[in-house]
Amino acid sequence: MSSDPWETLRAATRARVGLGRAGDGLTTAENLRLAAAHAQARDAVHAPLDVDAVVGALGERAGPVVVSQVADRTEYLQRPDLGRRLASDHGLEAGTWDLALVVADGLSATAVHEHAAAMVDVLLPRLEGWAVAPVVVARQARVALGDEIAEALGARMVLVLIGERPGMSAPDSLGAYLTFDARPGRVDSERNCVSNIRPPDGLTYDAAAEVLVSLMTEAFRLQLTGVRLKDTGAALPSAAG
């Protein structure tokens, strides 16, 4: 049996617990692990989106590739407002769609590379009967860029799969942001979010898809998203006994 009383808890979580001490500070090993995690998070923020790889993974489901009004990654980090606005030459054409689906780099292209296509694979079969536009891939994008994309496509609702801000234990977390009647000027309180999609350490694709489909179905019934649309948790897995 281990003499470390924290070992059982550390085995059950990726949170940093019971790190130990060397004098008044952390041990050298823990300091090195923290530095490596910080470097991973920084790399995820600055890594460029591999558009060809994402489009290739999406296959025939892939639609147009668009970019925000951001010129480069430095401007993206300094001017969030420009990341919410489409470049004027976006080339999107209006149609009649129930849902616009957007895959966006956000603050972690790493998350998009690892999880976006697989999430689309699991989600789309659950949307049989829905008019879903070809998946738009967006570079230098913030969540609200989806509002302009939906308006340009003529979609009633938009779902943005986007790389979330990396944490020290999660550089590859994918978020899904849902907005009904999406258009420029929508605010965060008018959206619903399913966060931390990153199996095996976060939400699985199946669990995320069940929650999203439940929210989208209710969004159409109520004609809204945001704080008035509640996730009852019925689609979430039960806690282990």
Coordinates of N, CA, C and O in Angstrom, one line a residue, residues 66-237:
V66 N -14.6 30.5 -44.0 CA -14.7 32.0 -43.8 C -13.7 32.4 -42.8 O -13.1 31.6 -42.1
V67 N -13.5 33.7 -42.7 CA -12.5 34.3 -41.8 C -13.2 35.6 -41.2 O -14.0 36.2 -41.9
S68 N -12.8 35.9 -40.0 CA -13.3 37.1 -39.4 C -12.6 38.3 -39.9 O -11.7 38.2 -40.9
Q69 N -12.8 39.5 -39.4 CA -12.1 40.7 -39.8 C -10.7 40.8 -39.2 O -10.0 41.9 -39.4
V70 N -10.3 39.8 -38.5 CA -9.0 39.8 -37.8 C -7.9 39.6 -38.9 O -8.0 38.7 -39.7
A71 N -6.8 40.3 -38.8 CA -5.7 40.1 -39.7 C -4.7 39.0 -39.3 O -4.2 38.3 -40.2
D72 N -4.5 38.8 -38.1 CA -3.5 37.8 -37.6 C -3.8 37.4 -36.2 O -4.7 38.0 -35.5
R73 N -3.1 36.5 -35.6 CA -3.4 36.0 -34.3 C -3.1 37.0 -33.2 O -3.9 37.1 -32.2
T74 N -2.2 37.8 -33.4 CA -1.9 38.9 -32.4 C -3.1 39.8 -32.3 O -3.6 40.2 -31.2
E75 N -3.7 40.2 -33.5 CA -4.8 41.1 -33.5 C -6.0 40.3 -32.9 O -6.9 40.9 -32.3
Y76 N -6.1 39.1 -33.2 CA -7.2 38.3 -32.7 C -7.3 38.3 -31.1 O -8.4 38.5 -30.5
L77 N -6.1 38.2 -30.5 CA -6.1 38.3 -29.0 C -6.3 39.7 -28.5 O -6.8 39.9 -27.4
Q78 N -6.0 40.7 -29.3 CA -6.1 42.1 -28.8 C -7.4 42.7 -29.2 O -7.9 43.7 -28.5
R79 N -8.1 42.2 -30.2 CA -9.4 42.8 -30.7 C -10.5 41.8 -30.8 O -10.8 41.3 -31.9
P80 N -11.0 41.3 -29.7 CA -12.1 40.4 -29.7 C -13.3 40.8 -30.6 O -14.0 40.0 -31.2
D81 N -13.5 42.2 -30.7 CA -14.6 42.7 -31.5 C -14.5 42.3 -32.9 O -15.5 42.0 -33.6
L82 N -13.3 42.3 -33.5 CA -13.1 42.0 -34.9 C -13.3 40.5 -35.2 O -13.7 40.1 -36.3
G83 N -13.1 39.7 -34.1 CA -13.3 38.3 -34.3 C -14.8 37.9 -34.3 O -15.1 36.7 -34.6
R84 N -15.6 38.9 -34.0 CA -17.1 38.6 -34.0 C -17.7 39.1 -35.3 O -18.9 38.9 -35.5
R85 N -16.9 39.6 -36.3 CA -17.5 40.1 -37.5 C -16.8 39.5 -38.7 O -15.6 39.3 -38.8
L86 N -17.7 39.1 -39.7 CA -17.2 38.4 -40.9 C -16.5 39.4 -41.8 O -16.9 40.6 -41.9
A87 N -15.5 38.9 -42.5 CA -14.9 39.6 -43.5 C -15.9 39.8 -44.6 O -16.8 39.0 -44.9
S88 N -15.8 41.0 -45.3 CA -16.8 41.3 -46.3 C -16.9 40.4 -47.5 O -18.0 40.2 -48.1
D89 N -15.9 39.7 -47.8 CA -15.9 38.8 -49.0 C -16.1 37.3 -48.5 O -15.4 36.4 -49.0
H90 N -17.1 37.1 -47.7 CA -17.3 35.8 -47.1 C -17.8 34.8 -48.1 O -17.6 33.6 -47.9
G91 N -18.5 35.2 -49.1 CA -19.0 34.3 -50.1 C -20.2 33.4 -49.7 O -20.5 32.4 -50.4
L92 N -20.8 33.6 -48.5 CA -21.9 32.8 -48.1 C -23.2 33.2 -48.8 O -23.4 34.3 -49.1
E93 N -24.0 32.2 -49.2 CA -25.2 32.4 -49.9 C -26.4 32.0 -49.0 O -26.4 30.9 -48.4
A94 N -27.4 32.8 -49.1 CA -28.6 32.5 -48.3 C -29.4 31.4 -48.8 O -29.5 31.1 -50.0
G95 N -30.0 30.6 -47.9 CA -30.9 29.5 -48.2 C -32.0 29.4 -47.2 O -32.3 30.4 -46.5
T96 N -32.6 28.2 -47.0 CA -33.6 28.0 -46.0 C -33.1 26.9 -45.1 O -33.3 25.7 -45.5
W97 N -32.6 27.2 -44.0 CA -32.0 26.2 -43.1 C -32.6 26.3 -41.7 O -32.8 27.4 -41.2
D98 N -32.7 25.1 -41.1 CA -33.1 25.1 -39.7 C -31.9 25.4 -38.8 O -32.0 26.1 -37.8
L99 N -30.7 24.9 -39.3 CA -29.5 25.0 -38.5 C -28.3 25.3 -39.3 O -28.0 24.7 -40.3
A100 N -27.5 26.3 -38.9 CA -26.1 26.5 -39.4 C -25.2 25.9 -38.4 O -25.3 26.2 -37.2
L101 N -24.3 25.1 -38.9 CA -23.3 24.5 -38.0 C -21.9 25.0 -38.3 O -21.5 25.0 -39.5
V102 N -21.2 25.6 -37.3 CA -20.0 26.3 -37.6 C -18.9 25.6 -36.7 O -19.1 25.4 -35.5
V103 N -17.8 25.3 -37.3 CA -16.6 24.8 -36.6 C -15.6 26.0 -36.6 O -15.1 26.4 -37.7
A104 N -15.2 26.5 -35.4 CA -14.4 27.7 -35.3 C -13.2 27.4 -34.4 O -13.3 26.7 -33.4
D105 N -12.1 28.1 -34.8 CA -10.9 27.8 -34.0 C -10.9 28.4 -32.6 O -10.5 27.7 -31.6
G106 N -11.5 29.6 -32.4 CA -11.6 30.2 -31.1 C -10.2 30.3 -30.4 O -9.2 30.7 -31.1
L107 N -10.1 29.9 -29.1 CA -8.9 30.1 -28.4 C -8.1 28.8 -28.3 O -7.1 28.7 -27.6
S108 N -8.6 27.7 -29.0 CA -7.8 26.5 -29.0 C -8.0 25.7 -30.3 O -9.0 25.0 -30.4
A109 N -7.2 26.0 -31.3 CA -7.3 25.2 -32.5 C -7.0 23.7 -32.2 O -7.5 22.8 -32.9
T110 N -6.2 23.4 -31.2 CA -5.9 22.1 -30.7 C -7.2 21.3 -30.5 O -7.4 20.2 -30.9
A111 N -8.2 22.0 -29.8 CA -9.5 21.3 -29.5 C -10.2 21.0 -30.8 O -10.8 19.9 -30.9
V112 N -10.2 21.9 -31.7 CA -10.9 21.7 -33.0 C -10.3 20.5 -33.7 O -11.0 19.7 -34.3
H113 N -8.9 20.5 -33.8 CA -8.2 19.4 -34.5 C -8.6 18.1 -33.9 O -8.8 17.1 -34.6
E114 N -8.7 18.0 -32.6 CA -8.9 16.7 -31.9 C -10.4 16.3 -31.8 O -10.6 15.1 -31.8
H115 N -11.3 17.2 -31.8 CA -12.7 16.8 -31.4 C -13.8 17.3 -32.4 O -14.9 16.7 -32.3
A116 N -13.6 18.3 -33.2 CA -14.7 18.9 -33.9 C -15.3 17.9 -34.9 O -16.5 17.7 -34.9
A117 N -14.5 17.3 -35.8 CA -15.1 16.4 -36.8 C -15.8 15.2 -36.1 O -16.8 14.8 -36.6
A118 N -15.2 14.7 -35.1 CA -15.8 13.5 -34.4 C -17.1 14.0 -33.7 O -18.1 13.2 -33.7
M119 N -17.2 15.2 -33.2 CA -18.4 15.7 -32.6 C -19.5 15.8 -33.7 O -20.7 15.5 -33.5
V120 N -19.1 16.3 -34.9 CA -20.1 16.4 -36.0 C -20.6 15.0 -36.4 O -21.7 14.8 -36.7
D121 N -19.6 14.1 -36.5 CA -20.0 12.7 -36.8 C -21.1 12.2 -35.9 O -22.0 11.5 -36.4
V122 N -21.0 12.5 -34.6 CA -22.0 11.9 -33.7 C -23.3 12.7 -33.7 O -24.4 12.2 -33.5
L123 N -23.2 14.0 -33.9 CA -24.4 14.9 -33.8 C -25.3 14.8 -35.0 O -26.5 14.7 -34.9
L124 N -24.7 14.8 -36.2 CA -25.6 14.9 -37.4 C -26.6 13.8 -37.6 O -27.7 14.0 -38.0
P125 N -26.2 12.5 -37.3 CA -27.2 11.5 -37.4 C -28.4 11.7 -36.5 O -29.5 11.1 -36.8
R126 N -28.3 12.4 -35.4 CA -29.4 12.7 -34.5 C -30.3 13.8 -35.0 O -31.3 14.1 -34.4
L127 N -29.9 14.4 -36.1 CA -30.7 15.6 -36.7 C -31.4 15.2 -38.0 O -31.6 16.1 -38.8
E128 N -31.8 13.9 -38.1 CA -32.5 13.5 -39.3 C -33.8 14.3 -39.4 O -34.6 14.4 -38.4
G129 N -34.1 14.8 -40.6 CA -35.3 15.6 -40.8 C -35.0 17.1 -40.6 O -35.9 17.9 -41.0
W130 N -33.9 17.5 -40.1 CA -33.6 18.9 -40.0 C -32.9 19.3 -41.2 O -32.1 18.6 -41.9
A131 N -33.1 20.6 -41.6 CA -32.4 21.2 -42.8 C -31.1 21.8 -42.2 O -31.2 22.9 -41.6
V132 N -30.0 21.1 -42.3 CA -28.7 21.6 -41.8 C -27.8 22.0 -42.9 O -27.6 21.3 -43.9
A133 N -27.4 23.3 -42.9 CA -26.5 23.8 -43.9 C -25.1 23.1 -43.9 O -24.7 22.5 -42.8
P134 N -24.4 23.0 -45.0 CA -23.1 22.5 -45.0 C -22.2 23.2 -43.9 O -22.4 24.4 -43.6
V135 N -21.4 22.4 -43.3 CA -20.6 22.9 -42.1 C -19.6 24.0 -42.5 O -18.8 23.8 -43.4
V136 N -19.8 25.2 -41.9 CA -18.9 26.3 -42.2 C -17.6 26.2 -41.3 O -17.8 26.0 -40.1
V137 N -16.5 26.3 -41.8 CA -15.2 26.4 -41.0 C -14.8 27.8 -40.9 O -14.6 28.5 -42.0
A138 N -14.6 28.3 -39.7 CA -14.3 29.7 -39.5 C -12.9 29.9 -38.8 O -12.6 29.3 -37.8
R139 N -12.1 30.8 -39.4 CA -10.8 31.1 -38.8 C -10.8 32.4 -38.0 O -11.6 33.3 -38.4
Q140 N -10.0 32.5 -37.0 CA -9.9 33.7 -36.2 C -11.3 34.2 -35.7 O -11.6 35.3 -35.8
A141 N -12.0 33.2 -35.2 CA -13.4 33.4 -34.9 C -13.7 33.5 -33.4 O -13.1 32.7 -32.6
R142 N -14.6 34.3 -33.0 CA -15.2 34.3 -31.7 C -16.6 33.7 -31.8 O -17.1 33.6 -32.9
V143 N -17.2 33.4 -30.7 CA -18.5 32.7 -30.7 C -19.5 33.5 -31.5 O -20.3 33.0 -32.4
A144 N -19.6 34.8 -31.4 CA -20.6 35.7 -32.0 C -20.4 35.8 -33.5 O -21.3 36.2 -34.2
L145 N -19.3 35.3 -34.1 CA -19.2 35.2 -35.5 C -20.3 34.3 -36.1 O -20.7 34.6 -37.2
G146 N -20.7 33.4 -35.3 CA -21.8 32.5 -35.8 C -23.1 33.2 -36.1 O -23.8 32.8 -36.9
D147 N -23.3 34.3 -35.4 CA -24.5 35.1 -35.6 C -24.6 35.7 -37.0 O -25.6 35.6 -37.7
E148 N -23.4 36.2 -37.4 CA -23.4 36.8 -38.8 C -23.4 35.7 -39.8 O -24.0 35.8 -40.9
I149 N -22.8 34.5 -39.5 CA -22.8 33.4 -40.5 C -24.3 32.9 -40.6 O -24.7 32.7 -41.8
A150 N -25.0 32.7 -39.5 CA -26.4 32.3 -39.6 C -27.2 33.3 -40.4 O -28.1 32.8 -41.2
E151 N -27.0 34.5 -40.2 CA -27.8 35.5 -40.9 C -27.5 35.5 -42.4 O -28.5 35.5 -43.2
A152 N -26.3 35.3 -42.7 CA -25.9 35.3 -44.2 C -26.4 34.0 -44.8 O -26.8 34.1 -46.0
L153 N -26.5 32.9 -44.1 CA -27.0 31.7 -44.6 C -28.5 31.6 -44.6 O -29.1 30.7 -45.3
G154 N -29.2 32.4 -43.9 CA -30.6 32.4 -43.7 C -31.1 31.2 -42.8 O -32.1 30.6 -43.0
A155 N -30.2 30.9 -41.8 CA -30.5 29.8 -40.8 C -31.3 30.3 -39.6 O -31.0 31.4 -39.1
R156 N -32.2 29.5 -39.1 CA -33.0 30.0 -38.0 C -32.2 29.8 -36.7 O -32.5 30.5 -35.7
M157 N -31.2 29.0 -36.6 CA -30.4 28.7 -35.4 C -29.0 28.4 -35.8 O -28.8 27.9 -36.9
V158 N -28.1 28.7 -34.9 CA -26.7 28.4 -35.2 C -26.1 27.7 -34.0 O -26.4 27.9 -32.9
L159 N -25.2 26.7 -34.4 CA -24.5 25.9 -33.4 C -23.0 26.1 -33.7 O -22.6 25.7 -34.8
V160 N -22.3 26.7 -32.8 CA -20.8 27.0 -33.0 C -20.0 26.0 -32.1 O -20.1 26.1 -30.9
L161 N -19.3 25.2 -32.8 CA -18.3 24.3 -32.1 C -17.0 25.0 -32.1 O -16.4 25.2 -33.2
I162 N -16.5 25.4 -31.0 CA -15.3 26.3 -30.9 C -14.3 25.9 -29.8 O -14.7 25.3 -28.8
G163 N -13.1 26.1 -30.1 CA -12.0 25.8 -29.1 C -12.1 26.8 -27.9 O -12.1 28.0 -28.1
E164 N -12.3 26.2 -26.7 CA -12.4 27.0 -25.5 C -11.1 27.5 -25.0 O -10.0 26.9 -25.3
R165 N -11.1 28.5 -24.1 CA -9.9 29.0 -23.5 C -9.2 27.9 -22.8 O -9.8 27.3 -21.9
P166 N -7.9 27.6 -23.1 CA -7.2 26.5 -22.4 C -7.0 26.8 -21.0 O -6.8 27.9 -20.5
G167 N -7.1 25.7 -20.2 CA -6.7 25.7 -18.8 C -5.4 24.9 -18.6 O -4.9 24.3 -19.5
M168 N -5.0 24.9 -17.4 CA -3.7 24.3 -17.1 C -3.8 22.8 -17.1 O -2.8 22.1 -17.1
S169 N -5.0 22.3 -17.1 CA -5.2 20.8 -17.3 C -6.1 20.5 -18.5 O -6.4 19.3 -18.7
A170 N -6.5 21.4 -19.3 CA -7.4 21.2 -20.4 C -7.0 22.1 -21.6 O -7.8 23.1 -21.8
P171 N -6.0 21.8 -22.4 CA -5.7 22.7 -23.5 C -6.6 22.3 -24.7 O -6.5 23.0 -25.8
D172 N -7.4 21.3 -24.6 CA -8.1 20.8 -25.8 C -9.6 20.7 -25.6 O -10.3 19.8 -26.1
S173 N -10.2 21.6 -24.9 CA -11.6 21.6 -24.6 C -12.4 22.3 -25.7 O -12.2 23.4 -26.0
L174 N -13.4 21.5 -26.2 CA -14.3 22.1 -27.2 C -15.6 22.5 -26.6 O -16.2 21.8 -25.7
G175 N -16.1 23.7 -27.0 CA -17.4 24.2 -26.5 C -18.4 24.2 -27.6 O -18.0 24.3 -28.8
A176 N -19.7 24.1 -27.3 CA -20.8 24.2 -28.3 C -21.7 25.3 -27.8 O -22.3 25.2 -26.8
Y177 N -21.9 26.3 -28.7 CA -22.7 27.4 -28.3 C -23.9 27.5 -29.3 O -23.8 27.6 -30.5
L178 N -25.1 27.5 -28.7 CA -26.4 27.4 -29.5 C -27.1 28.8 -29.3 O -27.3 29.3 -28.2
T179 N -27.5 29.3 -30.5 CA -28.3 30.6 -30.5 C -29.4 30.5 -31.5 O -29.2 30.2 -32.7
F180 N -30.7 30.7 -31.0 CA -31.9 30.7 -31.8 C -32.0 32.1 -32.4 O -31.8 33.1 -31.7
D181 N -32.6 32.2 -33.6 CA -32.8 33.5 -34.3 C -31.5 34.3 -34.2 O -31.5 35.5 -33.8
A182 N -30.4 33.7 -34.6 CA -29.1 34.3 -34.5 C -29.0 35.4 -35.5 O -29.3 35.3 -36.7
R183 N -28.4 36.5 -35.0 CA -28.2 37.7 -35.8 C -27.3 38.6 -35.1 O -27.1 38.5 -33.8
P184 N -26.6 39.5 -35.8 CA -25.7 40.4 -35.1 C -26.4 41.2 -33.9 O -27.5 41.7 -34.1
G185 N -25.7 41.3 -32.8 CA -26.3 42.0 -31.7 C -26.8 41.1 -30.6 O -27.1 41.5 -29.5
R186 N -26.8 39.8 -30.9 CA -27.2 38.8 -29.8 C -26.1 38.9 -28.7 O -24.9 39.1 -29.0
V187 N -26.5 38.6 -27.5 CA -25.6 38.7 -26.3 C -25.5 37.3 -25.7 O -26.3 36.4 -26.0
D188 N -24.5 37.1 -24.8 CA -24.3 35.8 -24.3 C -25.4 35.2 -23.5 O -25.6 34.0 -23.5
S189 N -26.3 36.1 -22.9 CA -27.4 35.6 -22.2 C -28.5 35.0 -23.1 O -29.4 34.3 -22.6
E190 N -28.3 35.1 -24.4 CA -29.3 34.6 -25.3 C -28.7 33.3 -26.0 O -29.3 32.9 -27.0
R191 N -27.7 32.8 -25.4 CA -27.1 31.5 -25.9 C -27.1 30.4 -24.8 O -27.2 30.7 -23.6
N192 N -27.0 29.2 -25.3 CA -26.8 28.1 -24.4 C -25.5 27.5 -24.7 O -25.1 27.4 -25.9
C193 N -24.8 27.0 -23.7 CA -23.4 26.4 -24.0 C -23.3 25.0 -23.3 O -23.8 24.8 -22.2
V194 N -22.7 24.1 -24.1 CA -22.3 22.8 -23.6 C -20.8 22.8 -23.6 O -20.2 22.9 -24.7
S195 N -20.1 22.7 -22.5 CA -18.7 22.9 -22.4 C -17.9 21.7 -22.1 O -18.5 20.6 -21.7
N196 N -16.6 21.7 -22.2 CA -15.7 20.7 -21.8 C -15.9 19.4 -22.6 O -15.9 18.3 -22.0
I197 N -16.2 19.5 -23.9 CA -16.3 18.3 -24.7 C -14.9 17.8 -25.1 O -14.2 18.5 -25.9
R198 N -14.4 16.8 -24.5 CA -13.1 16.3 -24.7 C -12.9 14.9 -24.1 O -12.2 14.7 -23.1
P199 N -13.5 13.9 -24.7 CA -13.3 12.5 -24.1 C -11.8 12.1 -24.3 O -11.1 12.6 -25.2
P200 N -11.3 11.4 -23.4 CA -12.0 10.7 -22.3 C -12.0 11.5 -21.0 O -12.6 11.0 -20.0
D201 N -11.4 12.7 -20.9 CA -11.3 13.4 -19.7 C -12.4 14.4 -19.4 O -12.6 14.8 -18.3
G202 N -13.2 14.7 -20.4 CA -14.4 15.5 -20.3 C -15.6 14.9 -20.8 O -15.8 13.7 -20.7
L203 N -16.6 15.7 -21.2 CA -17.8 15.2 -21.7 C -17.6 14.4 -23.0 O -16.9 14.8 -23.9
T204 N -18.3 13.3 -23.1 CA -18.1 12.4 -24.3 C -19.0 13.0 -25.5 O -19.9 13.8 -25.3
Y205 N -18.7 12.7 -26.7 CA -19.4 13.2 -27.9 C -20.9 12.8 -27.8 O -21.8 13.6 -28.1
D206 N -21.1 11.5 -27.4 CA -22.5 11.1 -27.3 C -23.3 11.9 -26.2 O -24.4 12.3 -26.5
A207 N -22.7 12.1 -25.1 CA -23.4 12.8 -24.0 C -23.6 14.3 -24.5 O -24.7 14.8 -24.3
A208 N -22.6 14.9 -25.1 CA -22.8 16.3 -25.6 C -23.9 16.3 -26.6 O -24.7 17.3 -26.6
A209 N -23.9 15.4 -27.6 CA -24.9 15.4 -28.6 C -26.3 15.2 -28.1 O -27.2 15.9 -28.5
E210 N -26.5 14.4 -27.1 CA -27.8 14.2 -26.5 C -28.3 15.5 -25.8 O -29.5 15.9 -26.0
V211 N -27.4 16.2 -25.1 CA -27.8 17.4 -24.5 C -28.1 18.5 -25.6 O -29.1 19.2 -25.5
L212 N -27.3 18.6 -26.6 CA -27.5 19.6 -27.6 C -28.8 19.4 -28.4 O -29.6 20.3 -28.7
V213 N -29.1 18.1 -28.8 CA -30.3 17.8 -29.5 C -31.6 18.2 -28.6 O -32.5 18.7 -29.1
S214 N -31.5 17.8 -27.3 CA -32.6 18.2 -26.4 C -32.8 19.7 -26.4 O -33.9 20.2 -26.4
L215 N -31.7 20.4 -26.2 CA -31.7 21.9 -26.2 C -32.3 22.5 -27.5 O -33.1 23.4 -27.5
M216 N -31.8 21.9 -28.6 CA -32.3 22.5 -29.9 C -33.7 22.2 -30.2 O -34.5 23.1 -30.7
T217 N -34.2 21.0 -29.8 CA -35.6 20.7 -29.9 C -36.5 21.7 -29.1 O -37.5 22.2 -29.6
E218 N -36.1 21.9 -27.9 CA -36.8 22.8 -27.0 C -36.7 24.3 -27.5 O -37.6 25.1 -27.4
A219 N -35.5 24.6 -28.1 CA -35.3 26.0 -28.6 C -36.4 26.3 -29.7 O -36.9 27.3 -29.8
F220 N -36.6 25.3 -30.6 CA -37.6 25.5 -31.7 C -39.0 25.5 -31.1 O -39.8 26.3 -31.6
R221 N -39.3 24.7 -30.1 CA -40.6 24.8 -29.5 C -40.9 26.1 -28.8 O -42.0 26.7 -29.0
L222 N -39.9 26.6 -28.1 CA -40.1 27.9 -27.3 C -39.7 29.1 -28.2 O -40.0 30.2 -27.7
Q223 N -39.0 28.9 -29.3 CA -38.6 30.0 -30.1 C -37.6 30.9 -29.4 O -37.6 32.1 -29.5
L224 N -36.6 30.3 -28.7 CA -35.6 31.0 -27.9 C -34.5 30.1 -27.5 O -34.6 28.9 -27.4
T225 N -33.4 30.8 -27.1 CA -32.3 30.1 -26.4 C -31.8 31.1 -25.3 O -32.3 32.2 -25.2
G226 N -30.9 30.6 -24.5 CA -30.4 31.5 -23.4 C -30.9 31.2 -22.1 O -31.2 30.0 -21.8
V227 N -31.0 32.2 -21.2 CA -31.3 31.9 -19.8 C -32.7 31.4 -19.6 O -33.0 30.8 -18.6
R228 N -33.5 31.6 -20.6 CA -34.9 31.0 -20.4 C -35.1 29.6 -20.9 O -36.1 29.0 -20.8
L229 N -34.0 29.1 -21.5 CA -34.0 27.7 -22.0 C -33.1 26.9 -21.0 O -31.9 27.1 -21.0
K230 N -33.8 26.0 -20.3 CA -33.0 25.3 -19.3 C -32.7 23.8 -19.7 O -33.5 23.2 -20.3
D231 N -31.5 23.4 -19.4 CA -31.1 22.0 -19.5 C -31.5 21.3 -18.3 O -30.9 21.5 -17.2
T232 N -32.4 20.4 -18.4 CA -33.0 19.6 -17.3 C -32.0 18.6 -16.8 O -32.2 18.0 -15.7
G233 N -31.0 18.3 -17.6 CA -30.0 17.2 -17.2 C -30.5 15.8 -17.5 O -29.8 14.9 -17.2
A234 N -31.6 15.7 -18.2 CA -32.2 14.3 -18.4 C -31.3 13.5 -19.3 O -31.3 12.3 -19.3
A235 N -30.5 14.2 -20.2 CA -29.7 13.5 -21.1 C -28.3 13.2 -20.6 O -27.5 12.6 -21.2
L236 N -28.0 13.7 -19.4 CA -26.6 13.5 -18.9 C -26.5 12.2 -18.2 O -27.5 11.6 -17.7
P237 N -25.3 11.6 -18.3 CA -25.1 10.2 -17.6 C -25.3 10.3 -16.1 O -25.0 11.4 -15.5

